[in-house]
PDB file of C-alpha atoms and ligand atoms in Angstrom:
ATOM      1  CA  UNK B  27      11.907 -23.190 -12.382  1.00 71.00           C
ATOM      2  CA  UNK B  28      10.105 -25.530 -10.050  1.00 92.00           C
ATOM      3  CA  UNK B  29       6.902 -27.365  -9.272  1.00 97.00           C
ATOM      4  CA  UNK B  30       4.118 -25.469  -7.519  1.00 98.00           C
ATOM      5  CA  UNK B  31       0.763 -26.623  -6.207  1.00 98.00           C
ATOM      6  CA  UNK B  32      -1.975 -24.009  -5.913  1.00 98.00           C
ATOM      7  CA  UNK B  33      -5.410 -24.171  -4.253  1.00 98.00           C
ATOM      8  CA  UNK B  34      -8.028 -21.631  -5.284  1.00 98.00           C
ATOM      9  CA  UNK B  35      -6.631 -21.106  -8.798  1.00 98.00           C
ATOM     10  CA  UNK B  36     -10.169 -20.836 -10.246  1.00 97.00           C
ATOM     11  CA  UNK B  37     -10.672 -17.275  -9.042  1.00 97.00           C
ATOM     12  CA  UNK B  38      -9.208 -14.116  -7.579  1.00 98.00           C
ATOM     13  CA  UNK B  39      -5.780 -14.228  -5.932  1.00 98.00           C
ATOM     14  CA  UNK B  40      -5.148 -17.895  -6.748  1.00 98.00           C
ATOM     15  CA  UNK B  41      -5.899 -17.324 -10.405  1.00 98.00           C
ATOM     16  CA  UNK B  42      -3.533 -14.288 -10.509  1.00 98.00           C
ATOM     17  CA  UNK B  43      -0.740 -16.485  -8.994  1.00 98.00           C
ATOM     18  CA  UNK B  44      -1.438 -19.238 -11.535  1.00 98.00           C
ATOM     19  CA  UNK B  45      -1.262 -16.679 -14.351  1.00 98.00           C
ATOM     20  CA  UNK B  46       2.160 -15.426 -13.157  1.00 98.00           C
ATOM     21  CA  UNK B  47       3.637 -18.881 -12.602  1.00 98.00           C
ATOM     22  CA  UNK B  48       2.401 -20.355 -15.902  1.00 97.00           C
ATOM     23  CA  UNK B  49       3.621 -17.260 -17.785  1.00 97.00           C
ATOM     24  CA  UNK B  50       7.104 -18.044 -16.345  1.00 96.00           C
ATOM     25  CA  UNK B  51       6.842 -21.627 -17.692  1.00 96.00           C
ATOM     26  CA  UNK B  52       6.858 -23.171 -14.222  1.00 97.00           C
ATOM     27  CA  UNK B  53       5.368 -26.674 -13.541  1.00 98.00           C
ATOM     28  CA  UNK B  54       1.989 -25.917 -12.037  1.00 98.00           C
ATOM     29  CA  UNK B  55      -0.433 -28.236 -10.247  1.00 98.00           C
ATOM     30  CA  UNK B  56      -3.926 -26.918  -9.577  1.00 98.00           C
ATOM     31  CA  UNK B  57      -6.217 -28.386  -6.897  1.00 98.00           C
ATOM     32  CA  UNK B  58      -9.910 -27.926  -7.768  1.00 98.00           C
ATOM     33  CA  UNK B  59     -12.956 -28.788  -5.701  1.00 98.00           C
ATOM     34  CA  UNK B  60     -14.130 -31.500  -8.100  1.00 97.00           C
ATOM     35  CA  UNK B  61     -13.452 -33.073 -11.495  1.00 97.00           C
ATOM     36  CA  UNK B  62     -15.672 -30.588 -13.333  1.00 98.00           C
ATOM     37  CA  UNK B  63     -13.814 -27.574 -11.918  1.00 98.00           C
ATOM     38  CA  UNK B  64     -10.523 -29.370 -12.651  1.00 98.00           C
ATOM     39  CA  UNK B  65     -11.521 -29.774 -16.320  1.00 98.00           C
ATOM     40  CA  UNK B  66     -12.333 -26.030 -16.484  1.00 98.00           C
ATOM     41  CA  UNK B  67      -8.922 -25.232 -15.026  1.00 98.00           C
ATOM     42  CA  UNK B  68      -7.216 -27.446 -17.643  1.00 97.00           C
ATOM     43  CA  UNK B  69      -9.014 -25.503 -20.349  1.00 98.00           C
ATOM     44  CA  UNK B  70      -7.707 -22.228 -18.962  1.00 97.00           C
ATOM     45  CA  UNK B  71      -4.190 -23.548 -18.128  1.00 98.00           C
ATOM     46  CA  UNK B  72      -3.507 -26.274 -20.747  1.00 97.00           C
ATOM     47  CA  UNK B  73       0.006 -26.906 -19.479  1.00 96.00           C
ATOM     48  CA  UNK B  74      -1.095 -27.360 -15.840  1.00 97.00           C
ATOM     49  CA  UNK B  75      -1.733 -30.644 -14.042  1.00 97.00           C
ATOM     50  CA  UNK B  76      -4.869 -30.830 -11.996  1.00 98.00           C
ATOM     51  CA  UNK B  77      -6.024 -32.569  -8.812  1.00 97.00           C
ATOM     52  CA  UNK B  78      -9.573 -32.806  -7.413  1.00 98.00           C
ATOM     53  CA  UNK B  79     -10.338 -32.553  -3.751  1.00 98.00           C
ATOM     54  CA  UNK B  80     -13.091 -30.689  -1.853  1.00 98.00           C
ATOM     55  CA  UNK B  81     -11.500 -28.572   0.921  1.00 98.00           C
ATOM     56  CA  UNK B  82     -14.852 -28.606   2.744  1.00 98.00           C
ATOM     57  CA  UNK B  83     -14.323 -32.314   3.468  1.00 98.00           C
ATOM     58  CA  UNK B  84     -10.720 -32.514   4.713  1.00 98.00           C
ATOM     59  CA  UNK B  85     -11.086 -36.087   6.044  1.00 98.00           C
ATOM     60  CA  UNK B  86     -11.499 -37.335   2.420  1.00 98.00           C
ATOM     61  CA  UNK B  87      -8.406 -35.576   1.025  1.00 98.00           C
ATOM     62  CA  UNK B  88      -6.061 -38.378   2.023  1.00 98.00           C
ATOM     63  CA  UNK B  89      -8.144 -40.923   0.065  1.00 98.00           C
ATOM     64  CA  UNK B  90      -8.472 -38.500  -2.898  1.00 97.00           C
ATOM     65  CA  UNK B  91      -4.695 -37.837  -3.036  1.00 97.00           C
ATOM     66  CA  UNK B  92      -4.055 -41.564  -2.798  1.00 96.00           C
ATOM     67  CA  UNK B  93      -5.923 -42.082  -6.118  1.00 96.00           C
ATOM     68  CA  UNK B  94      -4.214 -39.293  -8.153  1.00 96.00           C
ATOM     69  CA  UNK B  95      -0.716 -38.534  -9.381  1.00 95.00           C
ATOM     70  CA  UNK B  96       1.126 -36.107  -7.092  1.00 96.00           C
ATOM     71  CA  UNK B  97       4.346 -34.140  -7.635  1.00 96.00           C
ATOM     72  CA  UNK B  98       7.378 -36.121  -6.392  1.00 96.00           C
ATOM     73  CA  UNK B  99       9.208 -32.941  -5.496  1.00 98.00           C
ATOM     74  CA  UNK B 100       7.306 -29.766  -4.666  1.00 98.00           C
ATOM     75  CA  UNK B 101       9.004 -26.359  -4.594  1.00 98.00           C
ATOM     76  CA  UNK B 102       5.946 -24.522  -3.318  1.00 98.00           C
ATOM     77  CA  UNK B 103       2.545 -25.295  -1.834  1.00 98.00           C
ATOM     78  CA  UNK B 104       0.326 -22.271  -2.116  1.00 98.00           C
ATOM     79  CA  UNK B 105      -2.750 -22.337   0.096  1.00 98.00           C
ATOM     80  CA  UNK B 106      -4.984 -19.658  -1.473  1.00 99.00           C
ATOM     81  CA  UNK B 107      -8.467 -21.115  -1.533  1.00 98.00           C
ATOM     82  CA  UNK B 108     -10.760 -19.698   1.111  1.00 98.00           C
ATOM     83  CA  UNK B 109     -14.343 -18.921   2.078  1.00 98.00           C
ATOM     84  CA  UNK B 110     -15.969 -16.214   4.144  1.00 98.00           C
ATOM     85  CA  UNK B 111     -19.352 -15.864   5.863  1.00 98.00           C
ATOM     86  CA  UNK B 112     -20.064 -12.685   7.786  1.00 98.00           C
ATOM     87  CA  UNK B 113     -22.363 -12.626  10.825  1.00 98.00           C
ATOM     88  CA  UNK B 114     -22.446 -11.907  14.469  1.00 98.00           C
ATOM     89  CA  UNK B 115     -21.583 -14.751  16.823  1.00 98.00           C
ATOM     90  CA  UNK B 116     -25.280 -14.670  17.842  1.00 98.00           C
ATOM     91  CA  UNK B 117     -26.434 -15.443  14.354  1.00 97.00           C
ATOM     92  CA  UNK B 118     -23.669 -17.750  12.960  1.00 98.00           C
ATOM     93  CA  UNK B 119     -24.812 -21.355  12.640  1.00 98.00           C
ATOM     94  CA  UNK B 120     -22.534 -24.351  13.226  1.00 98.00           C
ATOM     95  CA  UNK B 121     -22.489 -25.052   9.465  1.00 98.00           C
ATOM     96  CA  UNK B 122     -20.843 -21.680   8.728  1.00 98.00           C
ATOM     97  CA  UNK B 123     -18.235 -22.239  11.461  1.00 98.00           C
ATOM     98  CA  UNK B 124     -17.439 -25.716  10.181  1.00 98.00           C
ATOM     99  CA  UNK B 125     -17.217 -24.743   6.472  1.00 98.00           C
ATOM    100  CA  UNK B 126     -14.808 -21.827   7.163  1.00 98.00           C
ATOM    101  CA  UNK B 127     -12.667 -23.879   9.548  1.00 98.00           C
ATOM    102  CA  UNK B 128     -12.620 -26.813   7.073  1.00 98.00           C
ATOM    103  CA  UNK B 129     -11.667 -24.801   4.011  1.00 99.00           C
ATOM    104  CA  UNK B 130      -9.469 -22.108   5.609  1.00 98.00           C
ATOM    105  CA  UNK B 131      -7.661 -24.162   8.256  1.00 98.00           C
ATOM    106  CA  UNK B 132      -8.136 -27.938   8.442  1.00 99.00           C
ATOM    107  CA  UNK B 133      -7.806 -28.641   4.742  1.00 98.00           C
ATOM    108  CA  UNK B 134      -4.591 -26.606   4.395  1.00 99.00           C
ATOM    109  CA  UNK B 135      -3.181 -28.502   7.427  1.00 98.00           C
ATOM    110  CA  UNK B 136      -4.117 -31.868   5.926  1.00 98.00           C
ATOM    111  CA  UNK B 137      -2.831 -30.983   2.438  1.00 98.00           C
ATOM    112  CA  UNK B 138       0.455 -29.814   3.995  1.00 98.00           C
ATOM    113  CA  UNK B 139       0.704 -33.056   5.922  1.00 98.00           C
ATOM    114  CA  UNK B 140       0.139 -35.150   2.815  1.00 98.00           C
ATOM    115  CA  UNK B 141       2.653 -33.240   0.745  1.00 98.00           C
ATOM    116  CA  UNK B 142       5.392 -32.715   3.346  1.00 98.00           C
ATOM    117  CA  UNK B 143       7.581 -35.520   1.952  1.00 97.00           C
ATOM    118  CA  UNK B 144       7.527 -33.856  -1.482  1.00 98.00           C
ATOM    119  CA  UNK B 145       8.196 -30.416   0.061  1.00 98.00           C
ATOM    120  CA  UNK B 146      11.138 -31.723   2.097  1.00 98.00           C
ATOM    121  CA  UNK B 147      12.702 -33.363  -0.940  1.00 98.00           C
ATOM    122  CA  UNK B 148      12.707 -30.026  -2.788  1.00 97.00           C
ATOM    123  CA  UNK B 149      13.458 -27.905   0.348  1.00 97.00           C
ATOM    124  CA  UNK B 150      10.224 -26.188  -0.664  1.00 98.00           C
ATOM    125  CA  UNK B 151       8.057 -23.343   0.507  1.00 98.00           C
ATOM    126  CA  UNK B 152       4.551 -23.310   2.008  1.00 98.00           C
ATOM    127  CA  UNK B 153       2.538 -20.106   1.616  1.00 98.00           C
ATOM    128  CA  UNK B 154      -0.721 -19.481   3.498  1.00 98.00           C
ATOM    129  CA  UNK B 155      -2.857 -16.656   2.166  1.00 98.00           C
ATOM    130  CA  UNK B 156      -4.294 -15.468   5.429  1.00 98.00           C
ATOM    131  CA  UNK B 157      -6.116 -12.132   5.891  1.00 98.00           C
ATOM    132  CA  UNK B 158      -6.071  -8.906   7.928  1.00 97.00           C
ATOM    133  CA  UNK B 159      -8.828 -10.766   9.790  1.00 98.00           C
ATOM    134  CA  UNK B 160      -6.133 -13.284  10.837  1.00 98.00           C
ATOM    135  CA  UNK B 161      -4.581 -10.449  12.913  1.00 97.00           C
ATOM    136  CA  UNK B 162      -7.731  -8.671  14.170  1.00 97.00           C
ATOM    137  CA  UNK B 163     -11.288  -9.854  14.820  1.00 98.00           C
ATOM    138  CA  UNK B 164     -13.908  -7.210  14.202  1.00 98.00           C
ATOM    139  CA  UNK B 165     -17.698  -7.446  14.803  1.00 98.00           C
ATOM    140  CA  UNK B 166     -19.400  -9.778  12.320  1.00 98.00           C
ATOM    141  CA  UNK B 167     -15.997 -11.263  11.258  1.00 98.00           C
ATOM    142  CA  UNK B 168     -15.755 -13.647  14.244  1.00 98.00           C
ATOM    143  CA  UNK B 169     -15.999 -17.038  12.547  1.00 98.00           C
ATOM    144  CA  UNK B 170     -13.862 -16.088   9.507  1.00 98.00           C
ATOM    145  CA  UNK B 171     -11.306 -14.419  11.818  1.00 98.00           C
ATOM    146  CA  UNK B 172     -11.214 -17.475  14.050  1.00 98.00           C
ATOM    147  CA  UNK B 173     -10.371 -19.683  11.038  1.00 98.00           C
ATOM    148  CA  UNK B 174      -7.659 -17.265   9.938  1.00 98.00           C
ATOM    149  CA  UNK B 175      -6.195 -16.865  13.450  1.00 98.00           C
ATOM    150  CA  UNK B 176      -5.986 -20.674  13.560  1.00 98.00           C
ATOM    151  CA  UNK B 177      -4.248 -20.724  10.155  1.00 98.00           C
ATOM    152  CA  UNK B 178      -1.682 -18.271  11.525  1.00 98.00           C
ATOM    153  CA  UNK B 179      -0.933 -20.712  14.361  1.00 98.00           C
ATOM    154  CA  UNK B 180      -0.675 -23.566  11.827  1.00 98.00           C
ATOM    155  CA  UNK B 181       1.896 -21.568   9.810  1.00 98.00           C
ATOM    156  CA  UNK B 182       3.929 -20.477  12.835  1.00 98.00           C
ATOM    157  CA  UNK B 183       4.247 -23.995  14.255  1.00 98.00           C
ATOM    158  CA  UNK B 184       4.989 -25.476  10.823  1.00 98.00           C
ATOM    159  CA  UNK B 185       7.745 -22.889  10.178  1.00 98.00           C
ATOM    160  CA  UNK B 186       9.612 -23.917  13.367  1.00 98.00           C
ATOM    161  CA  UNK B 187       8.986 -27.667  12.870  1.00 98.00           C
ATOM    162  CA  UNK B 188      10.183 -27.726   9.254  1.00 98.00           C
ATOM    163  CA  UNK B 189      13.103 -25.282   9.536  1.00 96.00           C
ATOM    164  CA  UNK B 190      15.533 -28.249   9.963  1.00 96.00           C
ATOM    165  CA  UNK B 191      14.216 -29.784   6.732  1.00 97.00           C
ATOM    166  CA  UNK B 192      14.850 -26.548   4.803  1.00 97.00           C
ATOM    167  CA  UNK B 193      11.128 -25.855   4.274  1.00 98.00           C
ATOM    168  CA  UNK B 194      10.220 -22.169   4.378  1.00 98.00           C
ATOM    169  CA  UNK B 195       6.784 -20.884   5.517  1.00 98.00           C
ATOM    170  CA  UNK B 196       5.171 -17.541   4.696  1.00 98.00           C
ATOM    171  CA  UNK B 197       1.871 -16.066   5.901  1.00 98.00           C
ATOM    172  CA  UNK B 198       0.388 -13.374   3.671  1.00 98.00           C
ATOM    173  CA  UNK B 199      -2.121 -11.005   5.195  1.00 98.00           C
ATOM    174  CA  UNK B 200      -3.985  -9.117   2.441  1.00 98.00           C
ATOM    175  CA  UNK B 201      -6.437  -6.334   3.072  1.00 98.00           C
ATOM    176  CA  UNK B 202      -9.553  -6.082   0.939  1.00 98.00           C
ATOM    177  CA  UNK B 203      -8.815  -7.381  -2.559  1.00 98.00           C
ATOM    178  CA  UNK B 204     -11.006  -6.963  -5.630  1.00 98.00           C
ATOM    179  CA  UNK B 205     -12.196 -10.589  -6.118  1.00 98.00           C
ATOM    180  CA  UNK B 206     -15.426 -12.573  -6.029  1.00 98.00           C
ATOM    181  CA  UNK B 207     -14.988 -12.952  -2.286  1.00 98.00           C
ATOM    182  CA  UNK B 208     -15.009  -9.194  -1.847  1.00 98.00           C
ATOM    183  CA  UNK B 209     -18.188  -8.877  -3.945  1.00 98.00           C
ATOM    184  CA  UNK B 210     -19.890 -11.338  -1.532  1.00 98.00           C
ATOM    185  CA  UNK B 211     -18.513  -9.399   1.572  1.00 98.00           C
ATOM    186  CA  UNK B 212     -20.004  -6.178   0.172  1.00 98.00           C
ATOM    187  CA  UNK B 213     -23.353  -7.889  -0.398  1.00 98.00           C
ATOM    188  CA  UNK B 214     -23.344  -9.231   3.158  1.00 97.00           C
ATOM    189  CA  UNK B 215     -22.362  -5.755   4.505  1.00 97.00           C
ATOM    190  CA  UNK B 216     -25.067  -4.123   2.366  1.00 97.00           C
ATOM    191  CA  UNK B 217     -22.443  -1.836   0.773  1.00 97.00           C
ATOM    192  CA  UNK B 218     -21.930  -0.825  -2.847  1.00 97.00           C
ATOM    193  CA  UNK B 219     -18.889  -2.535  -4.394  1.00 97.00           C
ATOM    194  CA  UNK B 220     -16.262  -0.470  -6.168  1.00 97.00           C
ATOM    195  CA  UNK B 221     -13.302  -2.704  -7.167  1.00 97.00           C
ATOM    196  CA  UNK B 222     -11.097   0.345  -7.841  1.00 96.00           C
ATOM    197  CA  UNK B 223     -10.918   1.008  -4.028  1.00 96.00           C
ATOM    198  CA  UNK B 224      -9.339  -2.335  -3.309  1.00 97.00           C
ATOM    199  CA  UNK B 225      -6.085  -4.188  -3.941  1.00 98.00           C
ATOM    200  CA  UNK B 226      -5.806  -5.864  -7.336  1.00 98.00           C
ATOM    201  CA  UNK B 227      -5.374  -9.628  -7.000  1.00 98.00           C
ATOM    202  CA  UNK B 228      -2.293  -9.318  -9.262  1.00 98.00           C
ATOM    203  CA  UNK B 229      -0.634  -7.143  -6.596  1.00 98.00           C
ATOM    204  CA  UNK B 230      -1.089  -9.811  -3.915  1.00 98.00           C
ATOM    205  CA  UNK B 231       0.183 -12.391  -6.368  1.00 98.00           C
ATOM    206  CA  UNK B 232       3.285 -10.283  -7.030  1.00 98.00           C
ATOM    207  CA  UNK B 233       3.981 -10.129  -3.242  1.00 98.00           C
ATOM    208  CA  UNK B 234       3.672 -13.943  -3.025  1.00 98.00           C
ATOM    209  CA  UNK B 235       6.077 -14.496  -5.870  1.00 98.00           C
ATOM    210  CA  UNK B 236       8.572 -12.102  -4.190  1.00 97.00           C
ATOM    211  CA  UNK B 237       8.535 -14.376  -1.132  1.00 98.00           C
ATOM    212  CA  UNK B 238       9.026 -17.503  -3.351  1.00 98.00           C
ATOM    213  CA  UNK B 239      11.821 -15.900  -5.308  1.00 97.00           C
ATOM    214  CA  UNK B 240      13.845 -14.719  -2.336  1.00 96.00           C
ATOM    215  CA  UNK B 241      17.262 -16.479  -2.251  1.00 95.00           C
ATOM    216  CA  UNK B 242      17.499 -19.335   0.211  1.00 90.00           C
ATOM    217  CA  UNK B 243      19.650 -17.411   2.722  1.00 92.00           C
ATOM    218  CA  UNK B 244      16.490 -15.585   3.812  1.00 95.00           C
ATOM    219  CA  UNK B 245      12.836 -16.280   4.533  1.00 95.00           C
ATOM    220  CA  UNK B 246       9.907 -13.860   4.466  1.00 97.00           C
ATOM    221  CA  UNK B 247       7.831 -15.108   7.332  1.00 98.00           C
ATOM    222  CA  UNK B 248       4.929 -12.625   7.093  1.00 98.00           C
ATOM    223  CA  UNK B 249       3.707 -10.127   4.462  1.00 97.00           C
ATOM    224  CA  UNK B 250       0.921  -7.595   5.105  1.00 98.00           C
ATOM    225  CA  UNK B 251      -0.551  -6.084   1.972  1.00 98.00           C
ATOM    226  CA  UNK B 252      -2.789  -3.082   2.378  1.00 96.00           C
ATOM    227  CA  UNK B 253      -4.800  -1.063  -0.229  1.00 94.00           C
ATOM    228  CA  UNK B 254      -2.608   1.759  -1.611  1.00 91.00           C
ATOM    229  CA  UNK B 255      -3.601   5.331  -2.548  1.00 73.00           C
TER     230      UNK B 255
HETATM  231  N1  NAP D 309     -10.647 -10.855  -1.395  1.00 90.97           N
HETATM  232  C1  NAP D 309     -10.265 -10.333  -0.245  1.00 90.97           C
HETATM  233  O1  NAP D 309     -10.625  -9.174   0.097  1.00 90.97           O
HETATM  234  C2  NAP D 309      -9.330 -11.090   0.690  1.00 90.97           C
HETATM  235  C3  NAP D 309      -8.732 -10.374   1.715  1.00 90.97           C
HETATM  236  C4  NAP D 309      -7.872 -11.064   2.583  1.00 90.97           C
HETATM  237  C5  NAP D 309      -7.676 -12.424   2.405  1.00 90.97           C
HETATM  238  N2  NAP D 309      -8.273 -13.085   1.413  1.00 90.97           N
HETATM  239  C6  NAP D 309      -8.011 -14.542   1.283  1.00 90.97           C
HETATM  240  O2  NAP D 309      -7.404 -14.730   0.027  1.00 90.97           O
HETATM  241  C7  NAP D 309      -7.657 -16.092  -0.432  1.00 90.97           C
HETATM  242  C8  NAP D 309      -8.210 -16.019  -1.824  1.00 90.97           C
HETATM  243  O3  NAP D 309      -9.471 -15.325  -1.812  1.00 90.97           O
HETATM  244  P1  NAP D 309     -10.020 -14.609  -3.117  1.00 90.97           P
HETATM  245  O4  NAP D 309     -10.428 -13.273  -2.689  1.00 90.97           O
HETATM  246  O5  NAP D 309      -9.154 -14.834  -4.278  1.00 90.97           O
HETATM  247  O6  NAP D 309     -11.435 -15.467  -3.205  1.00 90.97           O
HETATM  248  P2  NAP D 309     -12.245 -16.058  -4.441  1.00 90.97           P
HETATM  249  O7  NAP D 309     -12.061 -15.208  -5.650  1.00 90.97           O
HETATM  250  O8  NAP D 309     -13.612 -16.233  -3.918  1.00 90.97           O
HETATM  251  O9  NAP D 309     -11.593 -17.467  -4.713  1.00 90.97           O
HETATM  252  C9  NAP D 309     -11.651 -18.497  -3.752  1.00 90.97           C
HETATM  253  C10 NAP D 309     -11.110 -19.770  -4.312  1.00 90.97           C
HETATM  254  O10 NAP D 309     -11.202 -20.795  -3.329  1.00 90.97           O
HETATM  255  C11 NAP D 309     -11.757 -21.912  -3.914  1.00 90.97           C
HETATM  256  N3  NAP D 309     -12.509 -22.726  -2.932  1.00 90.97           N
HETATM  257  C12 NAP D 309     -13.477 -22.287  -2.127  1.00 90.97           C
HETATM  258  N4  NAP D 309     -14.019 -23.316  -1.465  1.00 90.97           N
HETATM  259  C13 NAP D 309     -13.390 -24.449  -1.907  1.00 90.97           C
HETATM  260  C14 NAP D 309     -13.504 -25.858  -1.630  1.00 90.97           C
HETATM  261  N5  NAP D 309     -14.434 -26.301  -0.729  1.00 90.97           N
HETATM  262  N6  NAP D 309     -12.682 -26.698  -2.237  1.00 90.97           N
HETATM  263  C15 NAP D 309     -11.782 -26.243  -3.129  1.00 90.97           C
HETATM  264  N7  NAP D 309     -11.582 -24.960  -3.487  1.00 90.97           N
HETATM  265  C16 NAP D 309     -12.408 -24.076  -2.845  1.00 90.97           C
HETATM  266  C17 NAP D 309     -12.719 -21.442  -4.990  1.00 90.97           C
HETATM  267  O11 NAP D 309     -12.974 -22.458  -5.882  1.00 90.97           O
HETATM  268  P3  NAP D 309     -14.151 -22.322  -6.977  1.00 90.97           P
HETATM  269  O12 NAP D 309     -13.482 -21.446  -8.081  1.00 90.97           O
HETATM  270  O13 NAP D 309     -14.427 -23.676  -7.451  1.00 90.97           O
HETATM  271  O14 NAP D 309     -15.294 -21.638  -6.321  1.00 90.97           O
HETATM  272  C18 NAP D 309     -11.902 -20.270  -5.575  1.00 90.97           C
HETATM  273  O15 NAP D 309     -11.011 -20.727  -6.550  1.00 90.97           O
HETATM  274  C19 NAP D 309      -8.657 -16.647   0.614  1.00 90.97           C
HETATM  275  O16 NAP D 309      -7.960 -17.492   1.492  1.00 90.97           O
HETATM  276  C20 NAP D 309      -9.192 -15.432   1.360  1.00 90.97           C
HETATM  277  O17 NAP D 309      -9.597 -15.733   2.644  1.00 90.97           O
HETATM  278  C21 NAP D 309      -9.116 -12.473   0.543  1.00 90.97           C
END
């Protein structure tokens, strides 16, 4: 049993992780984009604590965290929230670059910074839900892939920096997963969406929990999850 803070618990992979952790009776903290979303999360997860902070505005997270109760000791920080915007480099506006970099990279870095004292106290675990696009940048995926490549760098540096404090760091690289994000990707690609072709969010959540549950003598540094047959 431990305390876990999850971003992106309102949907998809984050929601599947919140379901698994709350079913185990763990102490769960959920970060929502605003107070209204936080109230919705408390309705769905009555035993969970909530925090509000918009990942699209990372510079304000420090102020927001300073005005809310935070876990004293944190066993895991699960960065799952994310956004995607497809488009060629030639047609991607600055706003799309900034939003993806803010939500997918800068906010996870800032939240990690703010919660490091709590993570060190618990010898905790930081999980970054990355993407296959964090390993390979295909046409029209440039801005999203850039944000995920950067998140990989964040995770790799953090792992080495925090090793001495007993903090473990895992990057998870899922392939296409049947969530609201994948519906949007299909719309932007002009393709018909068939969720049965893609990974169930519960399967990615199961892989994340396997990394968390691994005994302390070992650390899963990276997990790649691909659609099965
Ligand atoms: N689905 C895929 O095929 C796939 C593949 C590889 C990697 N991933 C990665 O997996 C992670 C989870 O994605 P998903 O597929 O589960 O997506 P999803 O169903 O669209 O859920 C995304 C979550 O992120 C939250 N979020 C977005 N912008 C936010 C902001 N500004 N502030 C706070 N929260 C914000 C959303 O909050 P609201 O509920 O309030 O909107 C939502 O809970 C992402 O990092 C994504 O890049 C997904």
